[in-house]
Amino acid sequence: MGLAKLIAKFGAPGSAAKSVANGYKKIKAACPGMSDKDIFKKIVEVRYSFMGENHYLDPISKMIDNNEIDNICELVMSIISHESKDFEDLPFSYKTEILSAVAEILCKQKVINPNAG
């Protein structure tokens, strides 16, 4: 496991992944007919109203509306990207390790299928 992946699993990216996964499972259980897109918007709304960071709400909600975010892994990576000012400056290899750590956490939380194409 690379250093970036280790840090991602136990740092902010891992925490964001777990938080999003838990929110997804709770909303899905309470509203089984709700679309993933609507669940993602609710997660973002709750996250940023709770954190008092409403300036992140609009850009991420627009990305969901414009189908730029269509799965839970993309949602987590978008949250990480918006919350971390220097995420865009990271080398591609680090971003890949962070994505891998996020995907592992989401698989472990059973919100994505590791065998899906």
Short mmCIF file of N, CA and C in Angstrom, two decimals, residues 4 6 17 26 29-30 39 44 55 59 62-63 66 72 79 84-85 91 94-96 101 107 117:
data_model
loop_
_atom_site.label_atom_id
_atom_site.label_comp_id
_atom_site.label_asym_id
_atom_site.label_seq_id
_atom_site.Cartn_x
_atom_site.Cartn_y
_atom_site.Cartn_z
N ALA A 4 0.25 7.48 -0.01
CA ALA A 4 -0.96 8.28 -0.27
C ALA A 4 -2.22 7.48 0.01
N LEU A 6 -2.50 4.94 2.12
CA LEU A 6 -2.60 4.77 3.57
C LEU A 6 -3.17 6.02 4.23
N ALA A 17 -15.52 9.18 2.67
CA ALA A 17 -16.11 7.98 2.05
C ALA A 17 -17.04 7.27 3.03
N LYS A 26 -28.46 4.92 5.02
CA LYS A 26 -29.60 5.38 5.84
C LYS A 26 -30.73 5.92 4.97
N ALA A 29 -32.41 3.08 2.97
CA ALA A 29 -33.27 2.26 3.82
C ALA A 29 -34.58 2.98 4.15
N ALA A 30 -34.49 4.28 4.39
CA ALA A 30 -35.68 5.05 4.74
C ALA A 30 -36.57 5.35 3.53
N ILE A 39 -30.63 10.87 -3.76
CA ILE A 39 -29.90 10.53 -2.53
C ILE A 39 -28.61 11.33 -2.46
N VAL A 44 -25.34 15.65 0.10
CA VAL A 44 -24.59 16.90 -0.02
C VAL A 44 -25.28 18.01 0.78
N HIS A 55 -21.12 27.01 0.77
CA HIS A 55 -20.52 27.40 -0.51
C HIS A 55 -20.10 26.19 -1.34
N PRO A 59 -22.04 24.13 -6.12
CA PRO A 59 -21.28 23.51 -7.22
C PRO A 59 -21.45 22.00 -7.30
N LYS A 62 -24.97 21.17 -8.62
CA LYS A 62 -25.03 21.40 -10.07
C LYS A 62 -24.36 20.26 -10.84
N MET A 63 -23.26 19.75 -10.30
CA MET A 63 -22.59 18.62 -10.95
C MET A 63 -23.51 17.40 -10.98
N ASN A 66 -26.23 18.02 -13.57
CA ASN A 66 -25.69 17.94 -14.93
C ASN A 66 -25.14 16.56 -15.28
N ILE A 72 -21.54 6.84 -6.60
CA ILE A 72 -21.16 7.26 -5.25
C ILE A 72 -19.66 7.53 -5.13
N ILE A 79 -16.48 15.61 -3.47
CA ILE A 79 -16.47 16.21 -2.14
C ILE A 79 -15.03 16.47 -1.70
N SER A 84 -10.74 20.03 -0.29
CA SER A 84 -9.29 20.14 -0.18
C SER A 84 -8.78 21.09 -1.26
N LYS A 85 -8.27 22.21 -0.84
CA LYS A 85 -7.85 23.25 -1.79
C LYS A 85 -6.72 22.78 -2.71
N PRO A 91 -0.12 14.96 -7.63
CA PRO A 91 0.25 14.15 -8.80
C PRO A 91 -0.84 13.11 -9.09
N TYR A 94 -0.98 9.99 -6.94
CA TYR A 94 -1.59 10.14 -5.62
C TYR A 94 -3.11 10.12 -5.71
N LYS A 95 -3.63 10.81 -6.73
CA LYS A 95 -5.09 10.82 -6.92
C LYS A 95 -5.60 9.40 -7.18
N THR A 96 -4.82 8.62 -7.92
CA THR A 96 -5.20 7.24 -8.20
C THR A 96 -5.22 6.42 -6.92
N ALA A 101 -8.32 3.89 -2.49
CA ALA A 101 -8.68 3.80 -1.07
C ALA A 101 -10.17 4.06 -0.87
N CYS A 107 -16.60 -0.33 -1.02
CA CYS A 107 -16.87 -1.78 -1.15
C CYS A 107 -17.09 -2.39 0.22
N GLY A 117 -18.66 -3.82 -13.62
CA GLY A 117 -17.82 -3.33 -14.70
C GLY A 117 -17.47 -1.93 -14.51
#
